[in-house]
Amino acid sequence: MGRLAVRAPGRALLPLLPFMLIALCGCRLVNELAGAAAGGATAAASANPLVGVAVGVAVNSALDATTDYIVRRRQQAEQDAIAGEVASMAIGDRRPWEIRHDIPIGNEHGEVQVTRVITTPLASCKELLFSVVSGNGEDLKRAWYTTQACHDGQRWKWALAEPAVERWGSLQ
Amino acid sequence: MLSGCTSILTESTSAGAGVAAAGISRAVTKDPAVVTGIGLAAQAVARAGLQYTERKVHQSEQDTIAAVAGALPVGGVAKWRIVHDIPIEANEHGDVTVSRTLGGADITCKEIVFSVDDDKERAFYMATICRDGAIWKWATAEPATERWGVLQ
């Protein structure tokens, strides 16, 4: 009985396993495993290793593009959620932010505070401090980050530009 | 933002090289394991080559914006434009302004706001540039890896 009670939640989570793997391991690893599996299966069916490699690579490509797209869209939604909060905020204001995805993995929340208003002839921008809260009770962690948002005429959007290529080149 | 290389481009370049190499080596050896190994190795080399090219192209865009902004005072606005020799990334243009200067006695940096314009809309971004001798270079560091891991 005790054993069943322990196993039940594990089984309930099985359908979510692929998503959890993506969240935990990063998408690239999952894609390459899937691509390799597809390549192997095709090679076995066609008995031609070249066809196997080609199909594996094609599957990799499609999975890469799809998961990159999904992950980026989700991250963009989170950036929009944080940047959107600062529209009516003045320096020193602090308020909660939250993102709830349709697939309930990677939902995050925290607080956002405006630390500086940057007025330029080109655009109005704000520097902000935001936290991402994870865990509960004693395990609760609150990580703080800084970023900038600018108003593009219609809405506030994340404005932090990409890192210098010399710093980021070998990391991608 | 500054339009990146797509996964499809990456994969078609490296896969093309990989399959071509595998085809050539297949004529030399009958061992499918060796053929596959050579194909994958060629893919890795092609992928690294493409990433190098793309980094160089993107770096020239950062250098262009930094050079224009480096000559501006706080509040000054100027246009920037990049036309790439290698058409991996789109030719882009916009405005740039300096929002403040920062640094110390021997470090000169500027915080900049720049736009990337197209026919329909303009997007605004912020970055930092610092002067190295006579040259202004992009100085924004990479994101915290905890925030960035799955996006690379």
GROMACS .gro file of N, CA and C in nm, chain A residues 22-23 25-28 32 48-50 53-54 57-58 60-62 64-65 68 71-72 75 78-79 82 97 108 116 118-123 125-127 130 132 145 148-155 157-172, chain B residues 1-2 7-8 11-12 14-15 18-19 22-23 26 32-33 35-36 39-40 43 47 51 54-56 58-59 62-63 75-77 95-100 111 113-115 121-128 137-144 146-152:
model
  390
   22ILE      N    1   1.287   1.855  -2.109
   22ILE     CA    2   1.326   1.979  -2.179
   22ILE      C    3   1.362   2.086  -2.078
   23ALA      N    4   1.277   2.097  -1.974
   23ALA     CA    5   1.301   2.201  -1.874
   23ALA      C    6   1.430   2.176  -1.798
   25CYS      N    7   1.698   1.950  -1.877
   25CYS     CA    8   1.824   1.920  -1.948
   25CYS      C    9   1.855   2.022  -2.056
   26GLY      N   10   1.762   2.108  -2.090
   26GLY     CA   11   1.785   2.195  -2.205
   26GLY      C   12   1.737   2.122  -2.328
   27CYS      N   13   1.691   2.197  -2.426
   27CYS     CA   14   1.625   2.136  -2.540
   27CYS      C   15   1.720   2.065  -2.633
   28ARG      N   16   1.842   2.114  -2.643
   28ARG     CA   17   1.933   2.063  -2.743
   28ARG      C   18   1.959   1.913  -2.724
   32GLU      N   19   1.871   1.613  -2.987
   32GLU     CA   20   1.973   1.531  -3.050
   32GLU      C   21   1.947   1.384  -3.022
   48ASN      N   22   2.042   0.154  -4.518
   48ASN     CA   23   2.136   0.247  -4.581
   48ASN      C   24   2.176   0.352  -4.478
   49PRO      N   25   2.301   0.347  -4.431
   49PRO     CA   26   2.340   0.440  -4.324
   49PRO      C   27   2.331   0.586  -4.367
   50LEU      N   28   2.351   0.612  -4.495
   50LEU     CA   29   2.347   0.750  -4.543
   50LEU      C   30   2.206   0.807  -4.527
   53VAL      N   31   2.151   0.881  -4.159
   53VAL     CA   32   2.211   1.008  -4.114
   53VAL      C   33   2.127   1.125  -4.164
   54ALA      N   34   2.088   1.119  -4.290
   54ALA     CA   35   2.013   1.231  -4.349
   54ALA      C   36   1.880   1.250  -4.276
   57VAL      N   37   1.940   1.392  -3.925
   57VAL     CA   38   1.973   1.534  -3.929
   57VAL      C   39   1.849   1.617  -3.958
   58ALA      N   40   1.764   1.568  -4.049
   58ALA     CA   41   1.642   1.641  -4.082
   58ALA      C   42   1.550   1.649  -3.960
   60ASN      N   43   1.646   1.629  -3.649
   60ASN     CA   44   1.714   1.722  -3.559
   60ASN      C   45   1.678   1.866  -3.592
   61SER      N   46   1.685   1.897  -3.721
   61SER     CA   47   1.662   2.032  -3.766
   61SER      C   48   1.521   2.077  -3.731
   62ALA      N   49   1.423   1.990  -3.759
   62ALA     CA   50   1.284   2.025  -3.732
   62ALA      C   51   1.262   2.041  -3.582
   64ASP      N   52   1.490   2.108  -3.350
   64ASP     CA   53   1.564   2.227  -3.305
   64ASP      C   54   1.481   2.352  -3.328
   65ALA      N   55   1.432   2.364  -3.453
   65ALA     CA   56   1.358   2.484  -3.489
   65ALA      C   57   1.232   2.495  -3.405
   68ASP      N   58   1.326   2.554  -3.022
   68ASP     CA   59   1.382   2.689  -3.008
   68ASP      C   60   1.269   2.790  -3.014
   71VAL      N   61   1.051   2.764  -2.689
   71VAL     CA   62   1.119   2.816  -2.571
   71VAL      C   63   1.133   2.967  -2.580
   72ARG      N   64   1.166   3.017  -2.698
   72ARG     CA   65   1.182   3.163  -2.714
   72ARG      C   66   1.049   3.235  -2.698
   75GLN      N   67   0.978   3.251  -2.331
   75GLN     CA   68   1.063   3.347  -2.263
   75GLN      C   69   1.021   3.490  -2.299
   78GLU      N   70   0.738   3.592  -2.094
   78GLU     CA   71   0.780   3.630  -1.959
   78GLU      C   72   0.840   3.771  -1.960
   79GLN      N   73   0.922   3.799  -2.061
   79GLN     CA   74   0.979   3.933  -2.072
   79GLN      C   75   0.869   4.037  -2.088
   82ILE      N   76   0.698   4.106  -1.755
   82ILE     CA   77   0.776   4.191  -1.664
   82ILE      C   78   0.780   4.335  -1.716
   97TRP      N   79   0.489   4.053  -1.040
   97TRP     CA   80   0.465   4.013  -1.178
   97TRP      C   81   0.448   3.860  -1.179
  108GLU      N   82   0.636   3.142  -1.368
  108GLU     CA   83   0.724   3.211  -1.274
  108GLU      C   84   0.658   3.337  -1.223
  116ARG      N   85   1.526   5.345  -1.227
  116ARG     CA   86   1.572   5.465  -1.298
  116ARG      C   87   1.482   5.489  -1.419
  118ILE      N   88   1.489   5.667  -1.785
  118ILE     CA   89   1.588   5.715  -1.882
  118ILE      C   90   1.513   5.786  -1.995
  119THR      N   91   1.526   5.916  -1.998
  119THR     CA   92   1.457   5.993  -2.101
  119THR      C   93   1.557   6.035  -2.207
  120THR      N   94   1.535   5.996  -2.329
  120THR     CA   95   1.627   6.032  -2.438
  120THR      C   96   1.544   6.090  -2.553
  121PRO      N   97   1.609   6.158  -2.647
  121PRO     CA   98   1.534   6.211  -2.762
  121PRO      C   99   1.476   6.099  -2.848
  122LEU      N  100   1.529   5.978  -2.831
  122LEU     CA  101   1.488   5.865  -2.916
  122LEU      C  102   1.370   5.789  -2.855
  123ALA      N  103   1.378   5.759  -2.727
  123ALA     CA  104   1.274   5.678  -2.663
  123ALA      C  105   1.279   5.697  -2.512
  125CYS      N  106   1.285   5.510  -2.160
  125CYS     CA  107   1.322   5.377  -2.112
  125CYS      C  108   1.322   5.377  -1.959
  126LYS      N  109   1.317   5.259  -1.901
  126LYS     CA  110   1.326   5.245  -1.756
  126LYS      C  111   1.421   5.131  -1.723
  127GLU      N  112   1.498   5.154  -1.618
  127GLU     CA  113   1.586   5.048  -1.569
  127GLU      C  114   1.511   4.979  -1.457
  130PHE      N  115   1.422   4.301  -1.110
  130PHE     CA  116   1.311   4.207  -1.091
  130PHE      C  117   1.361   4.080  -1.023
  132VAL      N  118   1.292   3.661  -0.939
  132VAL     CA  119   1.224   3.538  -0.979
  132VAL      C  120   1.223   3.449  -0.856
  145TYR      N  121   1.757   4.020  -1.068
  145TYR     CA  122   1.823   4.053  -1.194
  145TYR      C  123   1.790   4.198  -1.230
  148GLN      N  124   1.644   4.644  -1.873
  148GLN     CA  125   1.587   4.771  -1.915
  148GLN      C  126   1.467   4.744  -2.006
  149ALA      N  127   1.374   4.837  -2.004
  149ALA     CA  128   1.258   4.829  -2.094
  149ALA      C  129   1.241   4.965  -2.159
  150CYS      N  130   1.199   4.966  -2.285
  150CYS     CA  131   1.174   5.092  -2.356
  150CYS      C  132   1.033   5.090  -2.413
  151HIS      N  133   0.978   5.210  -2.431
  151HIS     CA  134   0.845   5.223  -2.488
  151HIS      C  135   0.859   5.242  -2.638
  152ASP      N  136   0.795   5.153  -2.715
  152ASP     CA  137   0.814   5.160  -2.861
  152ASP      C  138   0.703   5.241  -2.930
  153GLY      N  139   0.628   5.317  -2.850
  153GLY     CA  140   0.519   5.395  -2.909
  153GLY      C  141   0.384   5.335  -2.874
  154GLN      N  142   0.383   5.201  -2.853
  154GLN     CA  143   0.257   5.134  -2.820
  154GLN      C  144   0.264   5.064  -2.684
  155ARG      N  145   0.378   5.003  -2.657
  155ARG     CA  146   0.388   4.927  -2.532
  155ARG      C  147   0.532   4.925  -2.484
  157LYS      N  148   0.858   4.726  -2.394
  157LYS     CA  149   0.920   4.600  -2.435
  157LYS      C  150   1.058   4.587  -2.372
  158TRP      N  151   1.098   4.466  -2.349
  158TRP     CA  152   1.232   4.433  -2.300
  158TRP      C  153   1.334   4.496  -2.394
  159ALA      N  154   1.433   4.567  -2.342
  159ALA     CA  155   1.523   4.642  -2.430
  159ALA      C  156   1.669   4.601  -2.414
  160LEU      N  157   1.697   4.509  -2.324
  160LEU     CA  158   1.836   4.470  -2.301
  160LEU      C  159   1.892   4.404  -2.427
  161ALA      N  160   1.993   4.466  -2.486
  161ALA     CA  161   2.048   4.415  -2.612
  161ALA      C  162   2.138   4.294  -2.586
  162GLU      N  163   2.174   4.229  -2.693
  162GLU     CA  164   2.256   4.108  -2.682
  162GLU      C  165   2.396   4.141  -2.631
  163PRO      N  166   2.464   4.043  -2.572
  163PRO     CA  167   2.600   4.067  -2.523
  163PRO      C  168   2.698   4.093  -2.637
  164ALA      N  169   2.812   4.150  -2.601
  164ALA     CA  170   2.919   4.167  -2.698
  164ALA      C  171   2.955   4.030  -2.757
  165VAL      N  172   2.972   4.024  -2.887
  165VAL     CA  173   3.001   3.897  -2.954
  165VAL      C  174   3.126   3.831  -2.895
  166GLU      N  175   3.222   3.913  -2.857
  166GLU     CA  176   3.346   3.856  -2.801
  166GLU      C  177   3.319   3.781  -2.671
  167ARG      N  178   3.214   3.819  -2.597
  167ARG     CA  179   3.181   3.754  -2.471
  167ARG      C  180   3.089   3.635  -2.493
  168TRP      N  181   3.012   3.640  -2.600
  168TRP     CA  182   2.901   3.546  -2.611
  168TRP      C  183   2.927   3.441  -2.719
  169GLY      N  184   3.023   3.473  -2.807
  169GLY     CA  185   3.048   3.385  -2.920
  169GLY      C  186   3.067   3.240  -2.884
  170SER      N  187   3.153   3.213  -2.787
  170SER     CA  188   3.185   3.074  -2.759
  170SER      C  189   3.081   3.009  -2.669
  171LEU      N  190   2.983   3.085  -2.624
  171LEU     CA  191   2.885   3.032  -2.530
  171LEU      C  192   2.759   2.981  -2.597
  172GLN      N  193   2.735   3.018  -2.721
  172GLN     CA  194   2.608   2.979  -2.780
  172GLN      C  195   2.610   2.835  -2.832
  173MET      N  196   1.623   3.995  -3.180
  173MET     CA  197   1.636   4.130  -3.229
  173MET      C  198   1.720   4.131  -3.355
  174LEU      N  199   1.846   4.170  -3.347
  174LEU     CA  200   1.929   4.166  -3.466
  174LEU      C  201   1.916   4.024  -3.518
  179SER      N  202   1.784   2.793  -3.725
  179SER     CA  203   1.825   2.654  -3.707
  179SER      C  204   1.831   2.584  -3.843
  180ILE      N  205   1.738   2.621  -3.930
  180ILE     CA  206   1.732   2.558  -4.062
  180ILE      C  207   1.861   2.586  -4.139
  183GLU      N  208   2.140   2.390  -3.990
  183GLU     CA  209   2.130   2.247  -4.016
  183GLU      C  210   2.153   2.217  -4.163
  184SER      N  211   2.103   2.306  -4.252
  184SER     CA  212   2.120   2.275  -4.394
  184SER      C  213   2.266   2.288  -4.434
  186SER      N  214   2.538   2.242  -4.226
  186SER     CA  215   2.616   2.133  -4.169
  186SER      C  216   2.572   1.998  -4.223
  187ALA      N  217   2.439   1.983  -4.243
  187ALA     CA  218   2.391   1.855  -4.294
  187ALA      C  219   2.438   1.834  -4.437
  190GLY      N  220   2.785   1.727  -4.418
  190GLY     CA  221   2.793   1.593  -4.361
  190GLY      C  222   2.753   1.486  -4.461
  191VAL      N  223   2.641   1.506  -4.528
  191VAL     CA  224   2.594   1.406  -4.623
  191VAL      C  225   2.689   1.398  -4.742
  194ALA      N  226   2.990   1.210  -4.631
  194ALA     CA  227   2.958   1.069  -4.616
  194ALA      C  228   2.951   1.002  -4.752
  195GLY      N  229   2.895   1.071  -4.850
  195GLY     CA  230   2.885   1.016  -4.985
  195GLY      C  231   3.022   0.991  -5.045
  198ARG      N  232   3.194   0.702  -4.864
  198ARG     CA  233   3.127   0.577  -4.895
  198ARG      C  234   3.190   0.513  -5.019
  204PRO      N  235   2.980   0.108  -4.288
  204PRO     CA  236   2.881   0.213  -4.261
  204PRO      C  237   2.913   0.293  -4.135
  205ALA      N  238   2.976   0.231  -4.034
  205ALA     CA  239   3.008   0.303  -3.911
  205ALA      C  240   3.110   0.413  -3.940
  207VAL      N  241   3.158   0.555  -4.233
  207VAL     CA  242   3.090   0.655  -4.315
  207VAL      C  243   3.012   0.752  -4.226
  208THR      N  244   2.934   0.696  -4.132
  208THR     CA  245   2.853   0.780  -4.044
  208THR      C  246   2.942   0.870  -3.960
  211GLY      N  247   3.067   1.153  -4.165
  211GLY     CA  248   2.957   1.246  -4.192
  211GLY      C  249   2.932   1.338  -4.074
  212LEU      N  250   2.928   1.281  -3.954
  212LEU     CA  251   2.900   1.362  -3.836
  212LEU      C  252   3.014   1.459  -3.806
  215GLN      N  253   2.994   1.746  -4.033
  215GLN     CA  254   2.885   1.833  -3.988
  215GLN      C  255   2.930   1.928  -3.879
  219ARG      N  256   2.932   2.328  -3.896
  219ARG     CA  257   2.854   2.405  -3.799
  219ARG      C  258   2.942   2.510  -3.731
  223GLN      N  259   2.901   2.919  -3.750
  223GLN     CA  260   2.889   3.000  -3.629
  223GLN      C  261   2.996   3.109  -3.627
  226GLU      N  262   2.893   3.379  -3.871
  226GLU     CA  263   2.781   3.458  -3.820
  226GLU      C  264   2.825   3.552  -3.708
  227ARG      N  265   2.916   3.502  -3.625
  227ARG     CA  266   2.967   3.588  -3.517
  227ARG      C  267   3.038   3.710  -3.574
  228LYS      N  268   3.117   3.687  -3.680
  228LYS     CA  269   3.192   3.798  -3.740
  228LYS      C  270   3.094   3.900  -3.799
  230HIS      N  271   2.783   3.951  -3.709
  230HIS     CA  272   2.710   4.020  -3.603
  230HIS      C  273   2.801   4.118  -3.529
  231GLN      N  274   2.926   4.080  -3.516
  231GLN     CA  275   3.021   4.168  -3.448
  231GLN      C  276   3.036   4.298  -3.525
  234GLN      N  277   2.758   4.528  -3.427
  234GLN     CA  278   2.782   4.591  -3.297
  234GLN      C  279   2.888   4.700  -3.309
  235ASP      N  280   2.995   4.671  -3.384
  235ASP     CA  281   3.103   4.770  -3.401
  235ASP      C  282   3.052   4.896  -3.469
  247GLY      N  283   2.258   6.279  -2.532
  247GLY     CA  284   2.142   6.345  -2.594
  247GLY      C  285   2.154   6.360  -2.744
  248GLY      N  286   2.272   6.341  -2.799
  248GLY     CA  287   2.289   6.350  -2.944
  248GLY      C  288   2.229   6.228  -3.012
  249VAL      N  289   2.176   6.249  -3.131
  249VAL     CA  290   2.114   6.138  -3.206
  249VAL      C  291   2.180   6.128  -3.343
  267ASP      N  292   1.838   5.453  -3.548
  267ASP     CA  293   1.897   5.570  -3.482
  267ASP      C  294   1.965   5.523  -3.353
  268VAL      N  295   2.059   5.604  -3.306
  268VAL     CA  296   2.123   5.574  -3.179
  268VAL      C  297   2.145   5.704  -3.103
  269THR      N  298   2.130   5.697  -2.972
  269THR     CA  299   2.156   5.813  -2.887
  269THR      C  300   2.230   5.768  -2.761
  270VAL      N  301   2.293   5.862  -2.695
  270VAL     CA  302   2.366   5.831  -2.571
  270VAL      C  303   2.281   5.881  -2.454
  271SER      N  304   2.252   5.790  -2.359
  271SER     CA  305   2.169   5.831  -2.245
  271SER      C  306   2.254   5.876  -2.126
  272ARG      N  307   2.375   5.828  -2.114
  272ARG     CA  308   2.465   5.878  -2.007
  272ARG      C  309   2.607   5.824  -2.032
  283GLU      N  310   2.625   5.462  -2.204
  283GLU     CA  311   2.503   5.383  -2.213
  283GLU      C  312   2.429   5.434  -2.335
  285VAL      N  313   2.096   5.405  -2.629
  285VAL     CA  314   1.964   5.356  -2.668
  285VAL      C  315   1.965   5.358  -2.820
  286PHE      N  316   1.932   5.244  -2.882
  286PHE     CA  317   1.931   5.244  -3.029
  286PHE      C  318   1.803   5.178  -3.079
  287SER      N  319   1.766   5.218  -3.200
  287SER     CA  320   1.647   5.158  -3.261
  287SER      C  321   1.690   5.071  -3.377
  293GLU      N  322   0.768   4.903  -3.813
  293GLU     CA  323   0.783   4.943  -3.673
  293GLU      C  324   0.930   4.965  -3.638
  294ARG      N  325   0.952   5.025  -3.522
  294ARG     CA  326   1.088   5.035  -3.472
  294ARG      C  327   1.093   4.975  -3.332
  295ALA      N  328   1.199   4.900  -3.311
  295ALA     CA  329   1.219   4.839  -3.180
  295ALA      C  330   1.338   4.909  -3.115
  296PHE      N  331   1.329   4.930  -2.984
  296PHE     CA  332   1.436   5.000  -2.912
  296PHE      C  333   1.510   4.903  -2.820
  297TYR      N  334   1.639   4.923  -2.812
  297TYR     CA  335   1.722   4.840  -2.725
  297TYR      C  336   1.824   4.927  -2.655
  298MET      N  337   1.877   4.875  -2.545
  298MET     CA  338   1.981   4.947  -2.472
  298MET      C  339   2.106   4.861  -2.461
  299ALA      N  340   2.220   4.925  -2.462
  299ALA     CA  341   2.347   4.852  -2.448
  299ALA      C  342   2.449   4.948  -2.387
  300THR      N  343   2.564   4.896  -2.357
  300THR     CA  344   2.674   4.979  -2.308
  300THR      C  345   2.792   4.962  -2.402
  309LYS      N  346   3.382   4.985  -2.841
  309LYS     CA  347   3.338   4.846  -2.855
  309LYS      C  348   3.216   4.819  -2.768
  310TRP      N  349   3.135   4.726  -2.813
  310TRP     CA  350   3.018   4.680  -2.737
  310TRP      C  351   3.065   4.625  -2.604
  311ALA      N  352   3.000   4.663  -2.494
  311ALA     CA  353   3.050   4.622  -2.362
  311ALA      C  354   2.946   4.546  -2.279
  312THR      N  355   2.828   4.524  -2.334
  312THR     CA  356   2.725   4.452  -2.259
  312THR      C  357   2.769   4.306  -2.242
  313ALA      N  358   2.770   4.261  -2.117
  313ALA     CA  359   2.814   4.123  -2.091
  313ALA      C  360   2.699   4.025  -2.113
  314GLU      N  361   2.733   3.898  -2.115
  314GLU     CA  362   2.632   3.794  -2.138
  314GLU      C  363   2.534   3.787  -2.021
  315PRO      N  364   2.412   3.736  -2.046
  315PRO     CA  365   2.314   3.722  -1.938
  315PRO      C  366   2.360   3.618  -1.835
  316ALA      N  367   2.302   3.627  -1.716
  316ALA     CA  368   2.330   3.524  -1.615
  316ALA      C  369   2.293   3.388  -1.673
  318GLU      N  370   2.189   3.128  -1.548
  318GLU     CA  371   2.064   3.070  -1.495
  318GLU      C  372   1.942   3.119  -1.575
  319ARG      N  373   1.952   3.239  -1.630
  319ARG     CA  374   1.841   3.294  -1.705
  319ARG      C  375   1.846   3.251  -1.851
  320TRP      N  376   1.958   3.206  -1.897
  320TRP     CA  377   1.985   3.202  -2.038
  320TRP      C  378   2.004   3.060  -2.090
  321GLY      N  379   2.023   2.966  -1.997
  321GLY     CA  380   2.062   2.830  -2.035
  321GLY      C  381   1.986   2.770  -2.151
  322VAL      N  382   1.855   2.768  -2.142
  322VAL     CA  383   1.777   2.697  -2.245
  322VAL      C  384   1.763   2.778  -2.373
  323LEU      N  385   1.807   2.903  -2.371
  323LEU     CA  386   1.784   2.987  -2.490
  323LEU      C  387   1.901   2.986  -2.587
  324GLN      N  388   2.015   2.934  -2.544
  324GLN     CA  389   2.130   2.945  -2.632
  324GLN      C  390   2.120   2.850  -2.749
   0.00000   0.00000   0.00000
